Short mmCIF file of N, CA and C in Angstrom, two decimals:
data_model
loop_
_atom_site.label_atom_id
_atom_site.label_comp_id
_atom_site.label_asym_id
_atom_site.label_seq_id
_atom_site.Cartn_x
_atom_site.Cartn_y
_atom_site.Cartn_z
N MET Z 43 48.02 7.79 -38.92
CA MET Z 43 48.78 8.74 -39.71
C MET Z 43 48.96 8.15 -41.10
N THR Z 44 48.58 8.86 -42.12
CA THR Z 44 48.75 8.41 -43.51
C THR Z 44 49.95 9.12 -44.13
N LEU Z 45 50.66 8.36 -44.87
CA LEU Z 45 51.83 8.93 -45.55
C LEU Z 45 51.42 9.46 -46.91
N LYS Z 46 52.07 10.51 -47.30
CA LYS Z 46 51.80 11.05 -48.63
C LYS Z 46 52.41 10.11 -49.67
N ASN Z 47 51.98 10.23 -50.90
CA ASN Z 47 52.46 9.36 -51.97
C ASN Z 47 53.96 9.50 -52.18
N ASP Z 48 54.49 10.72 -52.04
CA ASP Z 48 55.94 10.93 -52.23
C ASP Z 48 56.71 10.19 -51.14
N GLU Z 49 56.22 10.27 -49.90
CA GLU Z 49 56.91 9.59 -48.81
C GLU Z 49 56.82 8.08 -48.99
N LEU Z 50 55.67 7.58 -49.45
CA LEU Z 50 55.51 6.16 -49.68
C LEU Z 50 56.44 5.68 -50.79
N ASP Z 51 56.54 6.45 -51.86
CA ASP Z 51 57.45 6.09 -52.95
C ASP Z 51 58.88 6.08 -52.46
N GLN Z 52 59.25 7.03 -51.62
CA GLN Z 52 60.62 7.09 -51.09
C GLN Z 52 60.91 5.86 -50.22
N LEU Z 53 59.96 5.47 -49.36
CA LEU Z 53 60.15 4.29 -48.51
C LEU Z 53 60.25 3.02 -49.36
N LEU Z 54 59.42 2.92 -50.39
CA LEU Z 54 59.48 1.75 -51.27
C LEU Z 54 60.81 1.71 -52.03
N ALA Z 55 61.32 2.86 -52.43
CA ALA Z 55 62.59 2.91 -53.15
C ALA Z 55 63.73 2.46 -52.25
N GLU Z 56 63.63 2.78 -50.94
CA GLU Z 56 64.67 2.34 -49.99
C GLU Z 56 64.59 0.84 -49.75
N LEU Z 57 63.38 0.29 -49.71
CA LEU Z 57 63.21 -1.13 -49.44
C LEU Z 57 63.58 -1.99 -50.66
N THR Z 58 63.10 -1.60 -51.80
CA THR Z 58 63.36 -2.39 -53.02
C THR Z 58 63.80 -1.47 -54.14
N PRO Z 59 65.02 -1.60 -54.58
CA PRO Z 59 65.49 -0.72 -55.64
C PRO Z 59 64.88 -1.07 -57.00
N ASN Z 60 64.46 -2.30 -57.20
CA ASN Z 60 63.96 -2.76 -58.50
C ASN Z 60 62.45 -2.53 -58.57
N GLU Z 61 61.95 -2.13 -59.77
CA GLU Z 61 60.53 -1.86 -59.96
C GLU Z 61 59.69 -3.12 -59.85
N ASP Z 62 60.19 -4.26 -60.35
CA ASP Z 62 59.46 -5.52 -60.26
C ASP Z 62 59.33 -5.98 -58.80
N ASP Z 63 60.42 -5.83 -58.03
CA ASP Z 63 60.38 -6.19 -56.60
C ASP Z 63 59.40 -5.30 -55.84
N ARG Z 64 59.36 -4.03 -56.24
CA ARG Z 64 58.46 -3.09 -55.59
C ARG Z 64 57.00 -3.49 -55.84
N ALA Z 65 56.66 -3.87 -57.06
CA ALA Z 65 55.30 -4.30 -57.38
C ALA Z 65 54.96 -5.58 -56.62
N GLU Z 66 55.94 -6.48 -56.53
CA GLU Z 66 55.73 -7.73 -55.79
C GLU Z 66 55.49 -7.45 -54.31
N LEU Z 67 56.24 -6.51 -53.72
CA LEU Z 67 56.07 -6.12 -52.31
C LEU Z 67 54.69 -5.49 -52.09
N LEU Z 68 54.27 -4.62 -53.00
CA LEU Z 68 52.95 -3.99 -52.87
C LEU Z 68 51.83 -5.04 -52.96
N GLU Z 69 51.99 -6.03 -53.87
CA GLU Z 69 51.00 -7.09 -54.00
C GLU Z 69 50.94 -7.96 -52.75
N ALA Z 70 52.12 -8.30 -52.19
CA ALA Z 70 52.17 -9.08 -50.95
C ALA Z 70 51.50 -8.32 -49.81
N HIS Z 71 51.75 -7.00 -49.78
CA HIS Z 71 51.14 -6.17 -48.74
C HIS Z 71 49.62 -6.13 -48.91
N ARG Z 72 49.13 -6.01 -50.14
CA ARG Z 72 47.70 -5.97 -50.41
C ARG Z 72 47.05 -7.29 -50.01
N LEU Z 73 47.69 -8.40 -50.33
CA LEU Z 73 47.15 -9.71 -49.96
C LEU Z 73 47.12 -9.90 -48.43
N LEU Z 74 48.17 -9.44 -47.77
CA LEU Z 74 48.22 -9.53 -46.31
C LEU Z 74 47.10 -8.70 -45.68
N GLU Z 75 46.88 -7.49 -46.17
CA GLU Z 75 45.79 -6.67 -45.66
C GLU Z 75 44.44 -7.33 -45.89
N HIS Z 76 44.29 -7.94 -47.06
CA HIS Z 76 43.04 -8.62 -47.38
C HIS Z 76 42.81 -9.79 -46.42
N ASP Z 77 43.85 -10.58 -46.16
CA ASP Z 77 43.72 -11.71 -45.24
C ASP Z 77 43.42 -11.23 -43.81
N LEU Z 78 44.08 -10.16 -43.41
CA LEU Z 78 43.82 -9.63 -42.06
C LEU Z 78 42.42 -9.08 -41.92
N SER Z 79 41.90 -8.49 -42.96
CA SER Z 79 40.55 -7.92 -42.86
C SER Z 79 39.50 -9.02 -42.78
N ARG Z 80 39.78 -10.20 -43.32
CA ARG Z 80 38.83 -11.30 -43.25
C ARG Z 80 38.83 -11.97 -41.87
N LEU Z 81 39.92 -11.81 -41.14
CA LEU Z 81 39.97 -12.43 -39.80
C LEU Z 81 38.99 -11.72 -38.88
N ALA Z 82 38.31 -12.48 -38.09
CA ALA Z 82 37.37 -11.91 -37.10
C ALA Z 82 37.59 -12.64 -35.79
N ASP Z 83 37.14 -12.01 -34.73
CA ASP Z 83 37.23 -12.67 -33.43
C ASP Z 83 36.33 -13.89 -33.45
N PRO Z 84 36.82 -15.00 -32.93
CA PRO Z 84 35.97 -16.19 -32.94
C PRO Z 84 34.76 -15.99 -32.01
N ALA Z 85 33.65 -16.56 -32.39
CA ALA Z 85 32.44 -16.47 -31.58
C ALA Z 85 32.62 -17.33 -30.33
N PRO Z 86 32.05 -16.89 -29.21
CA PRO Z 86 32.16 -17.70 -27.99
C PRO Z 86 31.37 -18.99 -28.16
N PRO Z 87 31.71 -20.00 -27.39
CA PRO Z 87 30.96 -21.25 -27.48
C PRO Z 87 29.49 -21.01 -27.14
N VAL Z 88 28.63 -21.85 -27.68
CA VAL Z 88 27.19 -21.69 -27.49
C VAL Z 88 26.81 -21.87 -26.02
N ASP Z 89 27.48 -22.77 -25.32
CA ASP Z 89 27.13 -23.06 -23.93
C ASP Z 89 27.99 -22.29 -22.93
N LEU Z 90 28.54 -21.15 -23.33
CA LEU Z 90 29.42 -20.39 -22.43
C LEU Z 90 28.69 -19.95 -21.16
N VAL Z 91 27.50 -19.40 -21.31
CA VAL Z 91 26.76 -18.89 -20.15
C VAL Z 91 26.41 -20.03 -19.20
N GLN Z 92 25.99 -21.16 -19.74
CA GLN Z 92 25.62 -22.29 -18.89
C GLN Z 92 26.84 -22.81 -18.13
N ARG Z 93 27.99 -22.87 -18.80
CA ARG Z 93 29.19 -23.35 -18.12
C ARG Z 93 29.63 -22.39 -17.02
N VAL Z 94 29.54 -21.09 -17.29
CA VAL Z 94 29.93 -20.11 -16.27
C VAL Z 94 28.98 -20.19 -15.09
N MET Z 95 27.68 -20.28 -15.35
CA MET Z 95 26.72 -20.35 -14.25
C MET Z 95 26.88 -21.64 -13.45
N ALA Z 96 27.26 -22.73 -14.12
CA ALA Z 96 27.49 -23.99 -13.40
C ALA Z 96 28.70 -23.85 -12.48
N ARG Z 97 29.75 -23.18 -12.96
CA ARG Z 97 30.93 -22.98 -12.11
C ARG Z 97 30.61 -22.07 -10.93
N VAL Z 98 29.77 -21.06 -11.17
CA VAL Z 98 29.36 -20.17 -10.07
C VAL Z 98 28.55 -20.94 -9.04
N ALA Z 99 27.67 -21.82 -9.51
CA ALA Z 99 26.83 -22.60 -8.58
C ALA Z 99 27.67 -23.58 -7.78
N GLU Z 100 28.74 -24.11 -8.38
CA GLU Z 100 29.60 -25.05 -7.67
C GLU Z 100 30.50 -24.37 -6.65
N ALA Z 101 30.81 -23.10 -6.85
CA ALA Z 101 31.70 -22.39 -5.94
C ALA Z 101 30.99 -22.19 -4.61
N PRO Z 102 31.68 -22.46 -3.52
CA PRO Z 102 31.02 -22.28 -2.22
C PRO Z 102 30.87 -20.79 -1.90
N ALA Z 103 29.71 -20.46 -1.39
CA ALA Z 103 29.47 -19.08 -0.96
C ALA Z 103 30.11 -18.89 0.40
N LEU Z 104 30.96 -17.90 0.48
CA LEU Z 104 31.67 -17.67 1.73
C LEU Z 104 30.82 -16.81 2.65
N ALA Z 105 30.54 -17.34 3.81
CA ALA Z 105 29.79 -16.58 4.81
C ALA Z 105 30.76 -15.65 5.53
N PRO Z 106 30.27 -14.51 5.96
CA PRO Z 106 31.16 -13.62 6.70
C PRO Z 106 31.62 -14.29 7.99
N GLY Z 107 32.86 -14.08 8.32
CA GLY Z 107 33.42 -14.70 9.51
C GLY Z 107 33.01 -13.99 10.78
N ARG Z 108 33.40 -14.59 11.89
CA ARG Z 108 33.08 -14.01 13.20
C ARG Z 108 33.75 -12.66 13.38
N GLN Z 109 34.97 -12.55 12.88
CA GLN Z 109 35.69 -11.28 13.01
C GLN Z 109 34.98 -10.18 12.21
N ASP Z 110 34.46 -10.53 11.02
CA ASP Z 110 33.72 -9.55 10.23
C ASP Z 110 32.48 -9.08 10.98
N ALA Z 111 31.81 -10.00 11.65
CA ALA Z 111 30.62 -9.63 12.41
C ALA Z 111 30.98 -8.70 13.57
N TYR Z 112 32.09 -8.97 14.24
CA TYR Z 112 32.52 -8.09 15.33
C TYR Z 112 32.86 -6.70 14.81
N VAL Z 113 33.58 -6.65 13.71
CA VAL Z 113 33.95 -5.35 13.14
C VAL Z 113 32.70 -4.58 12.73
N ALA Z 114 31.74 -5.27 12.10
CA ALA Z 114 30.51 -4.61 11.69
C ALA Z 114 29.73 -4.11 12.92
N PHE Z 115 29.69 -4.92 13.98
CA PHE Z 115 29.01 -4.49 15.20
C PHE Z 115 29.66 -3.25 15.80
N VAL Z 116 30.98 -3.22 15.83
CA VAL Z 116 31.68 -2.06 16.38
C VAL Z 116 31.42 -0.82 15.54
N ILE Z 117 31.45 -0.98 14.21
CA ILE Z 117 31.22 0.17 13.33
C ILE Z 117 29.81 0.72 13.52
N VAL Z 118 28.82 -0.17 13.56
CA VAL Z 118 27.44 0.27 13.72
C VAL Z 118 27.24 0.90 15.10
N SER Z 119 27.83 0.31 16.13
CA SER Z 119 27.68 0.86 17.48
C SER Z 119 28.29 2.25 17.59
N VAL Z 120 29.50 2.41 17.07
CA VAL Z 120 30.16 3.72 17.14
C VAL Z 120 29.37 4.75 16.34
N ALA Z 121 28.88 4.36 15.15
CA ALA Z 121 28.10 5.29 14.34
C ALA Z 121 26.81 5.68 15.04
N ALA Z 122 26.14 4.71 15.66
CA ALA Z 122 24.90 5.02 16.39
C ALA Z 122 25.17 5.93 17.58
N LEU Z 123 26.24 5.66 18.30
CA LEU Z 123 26.59 6.49 19.45
C LEU Z 123 26.91 7.91 19.01
N LEU Z 124 27.72 8.04 17.97
CA LEU Z 124 28.06 9.38 17.50
C LEU Z 124 26.84 10.12 16.96
N GLY Z 125 25.96 9.39 16.25
CA GLY Z 125 24.74 10.02 15.75
C GLY Z 125 23.84 10.47 16.87
N THR Z 126 23.71 9.64 17.91
CA THR Z 126 22.89 10.00 19.07
C THR Z 126 23.47 11.21 19.79
N LEU Z 127 24.77 11.21 19.96
CA LEU Z 127 25.41 12.36 20.62
C LEU Z 127 25.24 13.64 19.81
N ALA Z 128 25.39 13.53 18.50
CA ALA Z 128 25.23 14.72 17.66
C ALA Z 128 23.80 15.22 17.69
N LEU Z 129 22.85 14.29 17.68
CA LEU Z 129 21.45 14.69 17.73
C LEU Z 129 21.09 15.28 19.09
N ALA Z 130 21.61 14.68 20.15
CA ALA Z 130 21.28 15.14 21.50
C ALA Z 130 21.95 16.47 21.83
N SER Z 131 23.12 16.69 21.28
CA SER Z 131 23.84 17.92 21.65
C SER Z 131 23.18 19.15 21.06
N GLN Z 132 22.79 19.12 19.82
CA GLN Z 132 22.15 20.24 19.14
C GLN Z 132 22.82 21.56 19.46
N GLY Z 133 24.11 21.58 19.40
CA GLY Z 133 24.85 22.80 19.63
C GLY Z 133 25.18 23.07 21.08
N VAL Z 134 24.90 22.13 21.97
CA VAL Z 134 25.18 22.32 23.40
C VAL Z 134 26.68 22.17 23.63
N ALA Z 135 27.22 23.02 24.46
CA ALA Z 135 28.64 22.96 24.77
C ALA Z 135 28.95 21.71 25.60
N ALA Z 136 30.22 21.33 25.62
CA ALA Z 136 30.61 20.09 26.31
C ALA Z 136 30.33 20.17 27.80
N GLY Z 137 30.41 21.33 28.41
CA GLY Z 137 30.16 21.48 29.84
C GLY Z 137 28.71 21.29 30.23
N ALA Z 138 27.80 21.38 29.25
CA ALA Z 138 26.38 21.28 29.55
C ALA Z 138 25.90 19.83 29.56
N TRP Z 139 26.77 18.87 29.26
CA TRP Z 139 26.36 17.47 29.24
C TRP Z 139 25.92 17.01 30.62
N GLY Z 140 26.59 17.44 31.66
CA GLY Z 140 26.20 17.06 33.02
C GLY Z 140 24.80 17.55 33.36
N VAL Z 141 24.50 18.77 32.96
CA VAL Z 141 23.17 19.33 33.22
C VAL Z 141 22.13 18.55 32.43
N TRP Z 142 22.44 18.23 31.17
CA TRP Z 142 21.52 17.47 30.32
C TRP Z 142 21.25 16.08 30.91
N LEU Z 143 22.31 15.41 31.40
CA LEU Z 143 22.17 14.08 32.00
C LEU Z 143 21.34 14.16 33.28
N THR Z 144 21.60 15.14 34.10
CA THR Z 144 20.85 15.32 35.35
C THR Z 144 19.38 15.58 35.06
N LYS Z 145 19.11 16.42 34.07
CA LYS Z 145 17.72 16.71 33.71
C LYS Z 145 17.02 15.44 33.23
N GLY Z 146 17.70 14.64 32.44
CA GLY Z 146 17.13 13.39 31.95
C GLY Z 146 16.83 12.42 33.08
N LEU Z 147 17.78 12.27 34.03
CA LEU Z 147 17.56 11.36 35.16
C LEU Z 147 16.42 11.85 36.05
N THR Z 148 16.31 13.15 36.23
CA THR Z 148 15.22 13.71 37.02
C THR Z 148 13.88 13.43 36.35
N THR Z 149 13.83 13.56 35.03
CA THR Z 149 12.59 13.30 34.30
C THR Z 149 12.20 11.83 34.41
N VAL Z 150 13.17 10.92 34.27
CA VAL Z 150 12.89 9.50 34.38
C VAL Z 150 12.40 9.17 35.80
N SER Z 151 13.04 9.75 36.80
CA SER Z 151 12.64 9.52 38.18
C SER Z 151 11.21 10.00 38.42
N ALA Z 152 10.87 11.14 37.88
CA ALA Z 152 9.51 11.67 38.06
C ALA Z 152 8.50 10.76 37.36
N MET Z 153 8.86 10.23 36.18
CA MET Z 153 7.93 9.33 35.48
C MET Z 153 7.71 8.05 36.27
N VAL Z 154 8.76 7.51 36.87
CA VAL Z 154 8.63 6.28 37.66
C VAL Z 154 7.74 6.53 38.88
N LEU Z 155 7.99 7.64 39.57
CA LEU Z 155 7.18 7.96 40.75
C LEU Z 155 5.72 8.19 40.39
N SER Z 156 5.46 8.87 39.28
CA SER Z 156 4.06 9.13 38.91
C SER Z 156 3.37 7.84 38.48
N THR Z 157 4.08 6.94 37.81
CA THR Z 157 3.49 5.64 37.44
C THR Z 157 3.17 4.83 38.69
N GLU Z 158 4.11 4.84 39.63
CA GLU Z 158 3.87 4.12 40.87
C GLU Z 158 2.65 4.68 41.61
N THR Z 159 2.52 5.98 41.67
CA THR Z 159 1.39 6.62 42.34
C THR Z 159 0.08 6.29 41.64
N ALA Z 160 0.08 6.31 40.31
CA ALA Z 160 -1.14 6.01 39.55
C ALA Z 160 -1.56 4.56 39.77
N LEU Z 161 -0.60 3.62 39.76
CA LEU Z 161 -0.94 2.22 39.99
C LEU Z 161 -1.45 1.99 41.40
N ALA Z 162 -0.84 2.66 42.36
CA ALA Z 162 -1.32 2.52 43.75
C ALA Z 162 -2.74 3.04 43.89
N ALA Z 163 -3.04 4.17 43.26
CA ALA Z 163 -4.40 4.72 43.35
C ALA Z 163 -5.40 3.79 42.67
N LEU Z 164 -5.02 3.23 41.53
CA LEU Z 164 -5.91 2.30 40.86
C LEU Z 164 -6.15 1.06 41.70
N TRP Z 165 -5.11 0.55 42.31
CA TRP Z 165 -5.24 -0.67 43.10
C TRP Z 165 -6.11 -0.44 44.34
N GLN Z 166 -5.94 0.70 44.97
CA GLN Z 166 -6.72 0.99 46.18
C GLN Z 166 -8.19 1.26 45.86
N ASN Z 167 -8.45 1.92 44.75
CA ASN Z 167 -9.82 2.32 44.44
C ASN Z 167 -10.55 1.33 43.52
N ALA Z 168 -9.83 0.63 42.68
CA ALA Z 168 -10.50 -0.27 41.74
C ALA Z 168 -9.63 -1.51 41.55
N ALA Z 169 -9.43 -2.27 42.62
CA ALA Z 169 -8.53 -3.42 42.57
C ALA Z 169 -9.05 -4.51 41.64
N LEU Z 170 -10.29 -4.87 41.77
CA LEU Z 170 -10.81 -5.96 40.94
C LEU Z 170 -10.86 -5.61 39.46
N PRO Z 171 -11.39 -4.45 39.07
CA PRO Z 171 -11.39 -4.12 37.64
C PRO Z 171 -9.97 -3.99 37.07
N THR Z 172 -9.04 -3.47 37.85
CA THR Z 172 -7.66 -3.34 37.39
C THR Z 172 -7.03 -4.71 37.18
N ALA Z 173 -7.24 -5.62 38.11
CA ALA Z 173 -6.67 -6.96 37.98
C ALA Z 173 -7.27 -7.69 36.79
N VAL Z 174 -8.59 -7.58 36.58
CA VAL Z 174 -9.24 -8.25 35.46
C VAL Z 174 -8.73 -7.67 34.14
N ALA Z 175 -8.60 -6.36 34.06
CA ALA Z 175 -8.12 -5.72 32.84
C ALA Z 175 -6.67 -6.13 32.53
N ALA Z 176 -5.85 -6.16 33.58
CA ALA Z 176 -4.46 -6.57 33.37
C ALA Z 176 -4.38 -8.01 32.93
N MET Z 177 -5.19 -8.89 33.55
CA MET Z 177 -5.17 -10.30 33.19
C MET Z 177 -5.67 -10.48 31.76
N GLY Z 178 -6.74 -9.79 31.39
CA GLY Z 178 -7.29 -9.89 30.04
C GLY Z 178 -6.28 -9.41 28.99
N THR Z 179 -5.65 -8.30 29.28
CA THR Z 179 -4.64 -7.78 28.35
C THR Z 179 -3.50 -8.77 28.19
N SER Z 180 -3.04 -9.34 29.30
CA SER Z 180 -1.95 -10.31 29.24
C SER Z 180 -2.33 -11.54 28.45
N LEU Z 181 -3.55 -12.06 28.67
CA LEU Z 181 -4.00 -13.24 27.94
C LEU Z 181 -4.11 -12.98 26.44
N VAL Z 182 -4.65 -11.83 26.08
CA VAL Z 182 -4.76 -11.49 24.65
C VAL Z 182 -3.38 -11.38 24.02
N LEU Z 183 -2.46 -10.76 24.71
CA LEU Z 183 -1.10 -10.63 24.17
C LEU Z 183 -0.42 -11.98 24.01
N VAL Z 184 -0.54 -12.84 25.03
CA VAL Z 184 0.08 -14.17 24.95
C VAL Z 184 -0.55 -14.98 23.84
N TRP Z 185 -1.89 -14.93 23.71
CA TRP Z 185 -2.56 -15.66 22.64
C TRP Z 185 -2.10 -15.16 21.27
N GLY Z 186 -2.01 -13.85 21.11
CA GLY Z 186 -1.57 -13.27 19.83
C GLY Z 186 -0.14 -13.65 19.51
N LEU Z 187 0.75 -13.58 20.48
CA LEU Z 187 2.15 -13.96 20.24
C LEU Z 187 2.25 -15.43 19.88
N ARG Z 188 1.49 -16.27 20.57
CA ARG Z 188 1.53 -17.71 20.29
C ARG Z 188 0.97 -17.98 18.90
N ARG Z 189 -0.09 -17.30 18.56
CA ARG Z 189 -0.75 -17.51 17.27
C ARG Z 189 0.17 -17.12 16.12
N PHE Z 190 0.88 -16.03 16.24
CA PHE Z 190 1.69 -15.54 15.14
C PHE Z 190 3.12 -16.05 15.15
N SER Z 191 3.58 -16.65 16.24
CA SER Z 191 4.97 -17.09 16.29
C SER Z 191 5.13 -18.58 16.03
N ILE Z 192 4.10 -19.39 16.24
CA ILE Z 192 4.20 -20.83 16.02
C ILE Z 192 3.57 -21.15 14.68
N PRO Z 193 4.32 -21.75 13.75
CA PRO Z 193 3.74 -22.10 12.45
C PRO Z 193 2.65 -23.16 12.60
N ALA Z 194 1.73 -23.19 11.66
CA ALA Z 194 0.60 -24.13 11.72
C ALA Z 194 1.06 -25.56 11.61
N ALA Z 195 2.13 -25.84 10.87
CA ALA Z 195 2.63 -27.21 10.70
C ALA Z 195 3.14 -27.76 12.03
N ALA Z 196 3.69 -26.90 12.87
CA ALA Z 196 4.24 -27.36 14.15
C ALA Z 196 3.13 -27.74 15.13
N THR Z 197 1.99 -27.09 15.00
CA THR Z 197 0.90 -27.38 15.92
C THR Z 197 -0.04 -28.45 15.38
N GLY Z 198 0.10 -28.81 14.12
CA GLY Z 198 -0.75 -29.83 13.52
C GLY Z 198 -2.08 -29.28 13.04
N ARG Z 199 -2.25 -27.96 13.08
CA ARG Z 199 -3.48 -27.33 12.63
C ARG Z 199 -3.24 -26.62 11.31
N ALA Z 200 -4.28 -26.53 10.54
CA ALA Z 200 -4.22 -25.72 9.30
C ALA Z 200 -4.68 -24.32 9.63
N SER Z 201 -4.13 -23.36 8.94
CA SER Z 201 -4.51 -21.97 9.21
C SER Z 201 -5.87 -21.64 8.69
#
């Protein structure tokens, strides 16, 4: 807010009744403004970033506690359960859950029985080829898991 010249003259007349004192006050005010305008915020030290980064590096990183891990596990489990229920329900009423569960168990039971029947038929009709194929598959899987899970330095071999 800027004061008009009349208001400024009135304020100066109240502060200093004498014209010489008024000129002296205005000069002191002008010098003070000039000194204040020359002041600037001091520049930060040259090594400020290095000192801050050194303090950050010295500070110990806090690992999440056991309680935090339990809370996170509970949150993720509840969210997964609720998401699964919402996806599985797809608008199904609460009373239909029993029917849905029974249908699922019946389907699983049928899959187990059909797998058992297929394996029995394979064993009775082609026992040797089935055993060789199963053994070959198992050996390839074990070799692959061993190859990719054990580092070369641990075995003394180069890759």
